[in-house]
Amino acid sequence: MMLDHKHIIIRAEVNKPPTDIRKIKKQIKKLIKSLGMKPLGRAVSVYVSKEGNKGLTCVQPIETSHIALHSWDECEPALLQLDVYTCSKLDKKTVFNWFEIFEPKDINYLTIDRKDYIKIEK
């Protein structure tokens, strides 16, 4: 079996950052399902209340690697960073469609093919 190694890294300024640890776990499950992936175990989600670093972190192992989301909600606009890595196919359009729940104002992203060596894709 030939494995792909696809990675998307997103940095976005958003209007609606996640703040509820239970809700973000459900939203991450929806992303995993829409990507046709399988979660491994349960997501870990915590809210950091340290001033200057307030925000939510959620990490979910998947059968083909991981999804990690970090948000900072005390800055204006809020900042959200998402990391999806898989050794399977990765449909970035599906990721961006899911990302709309946060009402992004500005999105920067990088896609990387890590199969044989690290190659930045467009």
mmCIF file with all atom_site columns, C-alpha atoms in Angstrom:
data_model
loop_
_atom_site.group_PDB
_atom_site.id
_atom_site.type_symbol
_atom_site.label_atom_id
_atom_site.label_alt_id
_atom_site.label_comp_id
_atom_site.label_asym_id
_atom_site.label_entity_id
_atom_site.label_seq_id
_atom_site.pdbx_PDB_ins_code
_atom_site.Cartn_x
_atom_site.Cartn_y
_atom_site.Cartn_z
_atom_site.occupancy
_atom_site.B_iso_or_equiv
_atom_site.pdbx_formal_charge
_atom_site.auth_seq_id
_atom_site.auth_comp_id
_atom_site.auth_asym_id
_atom_site.auth_atom_id
_atom_site.pdbx_PDB_model_num
ATOM 1   C CA . MET A 1 1   ? 0.000   0.000  0.000  1.00 0.00 ? 1   MET A CA 1
ATOM 2   C CA . MET A 1 2   ? 1.354   3.397  -1.003 1.00 0.00 ? 2   MET A CA 1
ATOM 3   C CA . LEU A 1 3   ? 0.820   6.086  1.587  1.00 0.00 ? 3   LEU A CA 1
ATOM 4   C CA . ASP A 1 4   ? 0.403   9.768  0.893  1.00 0.00 ? 4   ASP A CA 1
ATOM 5   C CA . HIS A 1 5   ? 1.729   12.238 3.426  1.00 0.00 ? 5   HIS A CA 1
ATOM 6   C CA . LYS A 1 6   ? -0.318  15.418 3.156  1.00 0.00 ? 6   LYS A CA 1
ATOM 7   C CA . HIS A 1 7   ? -0.189  18.310 5.571  1.00 0.00 ? 7   HIS A CA 1
ATOM 8   C CA . ILE A 1 8   ? -2.130  21.559 5.694  1.00 0.00 ? 8   ILE A CA 1
ATOM 9   C CA . ILE A 1 9   ? -1.300  24.341 8.114  1.00 0.00 ? 9   ILE A CA 1
ATOM 10  C CA . ILE A 1 10  ? -3.782  27.190 8.471  1.00 0.00 ? 10  ILE A CA 1
ATOM 11  C CA . ARG A 1 11  ? -3.418  30.502 10.277 1.00 0.00 ? 11  ARG A CA 1
ATOM 12  C CA . ALA A 1 12  ? -6.556  32.623 10.337 1.00 0.00 ? 12  ALA A CA 1
ATOM 13  C CA . GLU A 1 13  ? -7.975  35.696 11.949 1.00 0.00 ? 13  GLU A CA 1
ATOM 14  C CA . VAL A 1 14  ? -11.574 34.840 12.826 1.00 0.00 ? 14  VAL A CA 1
ATOM 15  C CA . ASN A 1 15  ? -14.748 36.468 14.102 1.00 0.00 ? 15  ASN A CA 1
ATOM 16  C CA . LYS A 1 16  ? -15.980 33.412 16.018 1.00 0.00 ? 16  LYS A CA 1
ATOM 17  C CA . PRO A 1 17  ? -13.152 31.590 17.796 1.00 0.00 ? 17  PRO A CA 1
ATOM 18  C CA . PRO A 1 18  ? -14.035 28.356 19.563 1.00 0.00 ? 18  PRO A CA 1
ATOM 19  C CA . THR A 1 19  ? -14.385 28.721 23.339 1.00 0.00 ? 19  THR A CA 1
ATOM 20  C CA . ASP A 1 20  ? -16.369 25.640 24.401 1.00 0.00 ? 20  ASP A CA 1
ATOM 21  C CA . ILE A 1 21  ? -14.259 22.484 24.818 1.00 0.00 ? 21  ILE A CA 1
ATOM 22  C CA . ARG A 1 22  ? -17.208 20.106 24.313 1.00 0.00 ? 22  ARG A CA 1
ATOM 23  C CA . LYS A 1 23  ? -18.429 21.907 21.220 1.00 0.00 ? 23  LYS A CA 1
ATOM 24  C CA . ILE A 1 24  ? -15.003 21.960 19.539 1.00 0.00 ? 24  ILE A CA 1
ATOM 25  C CA . LYS A 1 25  ? -14.667 18.202 20.052 1.00 0.00 ? 25  LYS A CA 1
ATOM 26  C CA . LYS A 1 26  ? -17.960 17.734 18.180 1.00 0.00 ? 26  LYS A CA 1
ATOM 27  C CA . GLN A 1 27  ? -16.838 20.102 15.440 1.00 0.00 ? 27  GLN A CA 1
ATOM 28  C CA . ILE A 1 28  ? -13.522 18.255 15.038 1.00 0.00 ? 28  ILE A CA 1
ATOM 29  C CA . LYS A 1 29  ? -15.471 14.974 14.760 1.00 0.00 ? 29  LYS A CA 1
ATOM 30  C CA . LYS A 1 30  ? -17.513 16.536 11.946 1.00 0.00 ? 30  LYS A CA 1
ATOM 31  C CA . LEU A 1 31  ? -14.307 17.533 10.150 1.00 0.00 ? 31  LEU A CA 1
ATOM 32  C CA . ILE A 1 32  ? -12.911 14.017 10.498 1.00 0.00 ? 32  ILE A CA 1
ATOM 33  C CA . LYS A 1 33  ? -16.126 12.500 9.156  1.00 0.00 ? 33  LYS A CA 1
ATOM 34  C CA . SER A 1 34  ? -16.321 14.930 6.234  1.00 0.00 ? 34  SER A CA 1
ATOM 35  C CA . LEU A 1 35  ? -12.719 14.068 5.313  1.00 0.00 ? 35  LEU A CA 1
ATOM 36  C CA . GLY A 1 36  ? -13.541 10.344 5.392  1.00 0.00 ? 36  GLY A CA 1
ATOM 37  C CA . MET A 1 37  ? -11.062 9.752  8.204  1.00 0.00 ? 37  MET A CA 1
ATOM 38  C CA . LYS A 1 38  ? -11.317 7.729  11.407 1.00 0.00 ? 38  LYS A CA 1
ATOM 39  C CA . PRO A 1 39  ? -10.644 9.111  14.905 1.00 0.00 ? 39  PRO A CA 1
ATOM 40  C CA . LEU A 1 40  ? -8.388  7.174  17.248 1.00 0.00 ? 40  LEU A CA 1
ATOM 41  C CA . GLY A 1 41  ? -9.485  7.488  20.836 1.00 0.00 ? 41  GLY A CA 1
ATOM 42  C CA . ARG A 1 42  ? -10.981 10.710 22.081 1.00 0.00 ? 42  ARG A CA 1
ATOM 43  C CA . ALA A 1 43  ? -10.062 14.287 21.369 1.00 0.00 ? 43  ALA A CA 1
ATOM 44  C CA . VAL A 1 44  ? -8.296  16.210 24.106 1.00 0.00 ? 44  VAL A CA 1
ATOM 45  C CA . SER A 1 45  ? -9.568  19.748 24.472 1.00 0.00 ? 45  SER A CA 1
ATOM 46  C CA . VAL A 1 46  ? -8.573  22.329 27.068 1.00 0.00 ? 46  VAL A CA 1
ATOM 47  C CA . TYR A 1 47  ? -9.116  26.014 27.606 1.00 0.00 ? 47  TYR A CA 1
ATOM 48  C CA . VAL A 1 48  ? -6.073  28.007 28.708 1.00 0.00 ? 48  VAL A CA 1
ATOM 49  C CA . SER A 1 49  ? -6.992  30.967 30.879 1.00 0.00 ? 49  SER A CA 1
ATOM 50  C CA . LYS A 1 50  ? -3.498  32.429 31.313 1.00 0.00 ? 50  LYS A CA 1
ATOM 51  C CA . GLU A 1 51  ? -3.594  36.108 30.441 1.00 0.00 ? 51  GLU A CA 1
ATOM 52  C CA . GLY A 1 52  ? -1.800  36.790 27.182 1.00 0.00 ? 52  GLY A CA 1
ATOM 53  C CA . ASN A 1 53  ? -2.376  33.203 26.025 1.00 0.00 ? 53  ASN A CA 1
ATOM 54  C CA . LYS A 1 54  ? -6.115  32.704 26.553 1.00 0.00 ? 54  LYS A CA 1
ATOM 55  C CA . GLY A 1 55  ? -7.680  30.285 24.167 1.00 0.00 ? 55  GLY A CA 1
ATOM 56  C CA . LEU A 1 56  ? -8.621  26.764 23.324 1.00 0.00 ? 56  LEU A CA 1
ATOM 57  C CA . THR A 1 57  ? -6.499  23.832 22.226 1.00 0.00 ? 57  THR A CA 1
ATOM 58  C CA . CYS A 1 58  ? -7.902  20.608 20.789 1.00 0.00 ? 58  CYS A CA 1
ATOM 59  C CA . VAL A 1 59  ? -5.906  17.619 19.567 1.00 0.00 ? 59  VAL A CA 1
ATOM 60  C CA . GLN A 1 60  ? -7.397  14.538 17.924 1.00 0.00 ? 60  GLN A CA 1
ATOM 61  C CA . PRO A 1 61  ? -5.354  11.544 16.819 1.00 0.00 ? 61  PRO A CA 1
ATOM 62  C CA . ILE A 1 62  ? -6.730  10.026 13.623 1.00 0.00 ? 62  ILE A CA 1
ATOM 63  C CA . GLU A 1 63  ? -6.053  6.649  12.080 1.00 0.00 ? 63  GLU A CA 1
ATOM 64  C CA . THR A 1 64  ? -3.739  8.322  9.575  1.00 0.00 ? 64  THR A CA 1
ATOM 65  C CA . SER A 1 65  ? -2.070  10.876 11.933 1.00 0.00 ? 65  SER A CA 1
ATOM 66  C CA . HIS A 1 66  ? -3.529  13.936 13.727 1.00 0.00 ? 66  HIS A CA 1
ATOM 67  C CA . ILE A 1 67  ? -5.533  17.147 13.782 1.00 0.00 ? 67  ILE A CA 1
ATOM 68  C CA . ALA A 1 68  ? -4.552  19.994 16.116 1.00 0.00 ? 68  ALA A CA 1
ATOM 69  C CA . LEU A 1 69  ? -6.370  23.274 16.610 1.00 0.00 ? 69  LEU A CA 1
ATOM 70  C CA . HIS A 1 70  ? -5.244  26.247 18.707 1.00 0.00 ? 70  HIS A CA 1
ATOM 71  C CA . SER A 1 71  ? -7.104  29.500 19.230 1.00 0.00 ? 71  SER A CA 1
ATOM 72  C CA . TRP A 1 72  ? -6.386  32.766 20.986 1.00 0.00 ? 72  TRP A CA 1
ATOM 73  C CA . ASP A 1 73  ? -9.586  34.633 21.734 1.00 0.00 ? 73  ASP A CA 1
ATOM 74  C CA . GLU A 1 74  ? -8.383  37.654 23.709 1.00 0.00 ? 74  GLU A CA 1
ATOM 75  C CA . CYS A 1 75  ? -6.728  39.319 20.736 1.00 0.00 ? 75  CYS A CA 1
ATOM 76  C CA . GLU A 1 76  ? -8.737  41.308 18.209 1.00 0.00 ? 76  GLU A CA 1
ATOM 77  C CA . PRO A 1 77  ? -9.381  39.746 15.819 1.00 0.00 ? 77  PRO A CA 1
ATOM 78  C CA . ALA A 1 78  ? -9.147  36.303 17.362 1.00 0.00 ? 78  ALA A CA 1
ATOM 79  C CA . LEU A 1 79  ? -6.443  34.006 16.009 1.00 0.00 ? 79  LEU A CA 1
ATOM 80  C CA . LEU A 1 80  ? -6.968  30.376 15.075 1.00 0.00 ? 80  LEU A CA 1
ATOM 81  C CA . GLN A 1 81  ? -4.388  27.892 13.846 1.00 0.00 ? 81  GLN A CA 1
ATOM 82  C CA . LEU A 1 82  ? -5.218  24.455 12.453 1.00 0.00 ? 82  LEU A CA 1
ATOM 83  C CA . ASP A 1 83  ? -2.891  21.619 11.580 1.00 0.00 ? 83  ASP A CA 1
ATOM 84  C CA . VAL A 1 84  ? -4.144  18.562 9.669  1.00 0.00 ? 84  VAL A CA 1
ATOM 85  C CA . TYR A 1 85  ? -1.611  15.862 8.845  1.00 0.00 ? 85  TYR A CA 1
ATOM 86  C CA . THR A 1 86  ? -2.498  12.562 7.217  1.00 0.00 ? 86  THR A CA 1
ATOM 87  C CA . CYS A 1 87  ? -0.752  9.731  5.427  1.00 0.00 ? 87  CYS A CA 1
ATOM 88  C CA . SER A 1 88  ? -3.928  9.487  3.345  1.00 0.00 ? 88  SER A CA 1
ATOM 89  C CA . LYS A 1 89  ? -5.571  11.744 0.774  1.00 0.00 ? 89  LYS A CA 1
ATOM 90  C CA . LEU A 1 90  ? -6.392  15.253 1.989  1.00 0.00 ? 90  LEU A CA 1
ATOM 91  C CA . ASP A 1 91  ? -9.133  17.354 0.438  1.00 0.00 ? 91  ASP A CA 1
ATOM 92  C CA . LYS A 1 92  ? -8.218  20.903 1.436  1.00 0.00 ? 92  LYS A CA 1
ATOM 93  C CA . LYS A 1 93  ? -11.500 22.249 0.029  1.00 0.00 ? 93  LYS A CA 1
ATOM 94  C CA . THR A 1 94  ? -13.336 20.178 2.652  1.00 0.00 ? 94  THR A CA 1
ATOM 95  C CA . VAL A 1 95  ? -11.089 21.634 5.351  1.00 0.00 ? 95  VAL A CA 1
ATOM 96  C CA . PHE A 1 96  ? -11.782 25.202 4.183  1.00 0.00 ? 96  PHE A CA 1
ATOM 97  C CA . ASN A 1 97  ? -15.534 24.572 3.977  1.00 0.00 ? 97  ASN A CA 1
ATOM 98  C CA . TRP A 1 98  ? -15.503 23.269 7.573  1.00 0.00 ? 98  TRP A CA 1
ATOM 99  C CA . PHE A 1 99  ? -13.388 26.248 8.660  1.00 0.00 ? 99  PHE A CA 1
ATOM 100 C CA . GLU A 1 100 ? -16.229 28.631 7.743  1.00 0.00 ? 100 GLU A CA 1
ATOM 101 C CA . ILE A 1 101 ? -17.877 27.966 11.148 1.00 0.00 ? 101 ILE A CA 1
ATOM 102 C CA . PHE A 1 102 ? -15.317 30.350 12.648 1.00 0.00 ? 102 PHE A CA 1
ATOM 103 C CA . GLU A 1 103 ? -16.166 33.169 10.213 1.00 0.00 ? 103 GLU A CA 1
ATOM 104 C CA . PRO A 1 104 ? -12.617 33.786 8.984  1.00 0.00 ? 104 PRO A CA 1
ATOM 105 C CA . LYS A 1 105 ? -11.604 37.346 8.123  1.00 0.00 ? 105 LYS A CA 1
ATOM 106 C CA . ASP A 1 106 ? -8.175  36.462 6.777  1.00 0.00 ? 106 ASP A CA 1
ATOM 107 C CA . ILE A 1 107 ? -6.671  33.039 6.041  1.00 0.00 ? 107 ILE A CA 1
ATOM 108 C CA . ASN A 1 108 ? -3.091  32.094 5.315  1.00 0.00 ? 108 ASN A CA 1
ATOM 109 C CA . TYR A 1 109 ? -2.206  28.482 4.670  1.00 0.00 ? 109 TYR A CA 1
ATOM 110 C CA . LEU A 1 110 ? 0.478   26.153 3.504  1.00 0.00 ? 110 LEU A CA 1
ATOM 111 C CA . THR A 1 111 ? 0.053   22.677 2.060  1.00 0.00 ? 111 THR A CA 1
ATOM 112 C CA . ILE A 1 112 ? 2.936   20.274 2.174  1.00 0.00 ? 112 ILE A CA 1
ATOM 113 C CA . ASP A 1 113 ? 3.531   16.935 0.477  1.00 0.00 ? 113 ASP A CA 1
ATOM 114 C CA . ARG A 1 114 ? 5.776   14.975 2.843  1.00 0.00 ? 114 ARG A CA 1
ATOM 115 C CA . LYS A 1 115 ? 5.729   11.662 0.963  1.00 0.00 ? 115 LYS A CA 1
ATOM 116 C CA . ASP A 1 116 ? 9.285   11.392 -0.382 1.00 0.00 ? 116 ASP A CA 1
ATOM 117 C CA . TYR A 1 117 ? 10.658  14.697 0.844  1.00 0.00 ? 117 TYR A CA 1
ATOM 118 C CA . ILE A 1 118 ? 9.127   17.951 2.042  1.00 0.00 ? 118 ILE A CA 1
ATOM 119 C CA . LYS A 1 119 ? 7.553   19.739 -0.924 1.00 0.00 ? 119 LYS A CA 1
ATOM 120 C CA . ILE A 1 120 ? 5.406   22.848 -0.598 1.00 0.00 ? 120 ILE A CA 1
ATOM 121 C CA . GLU A 1 121 ? 2.311   22.673 -2.794 1.00 0.00 ? 121 GLU A CA 1
ATOM 122 C CA . LYS A 1 122 ? 0.091   25.419 -4.179 1.00 0.00 ? 122 LYS A CA 1
#
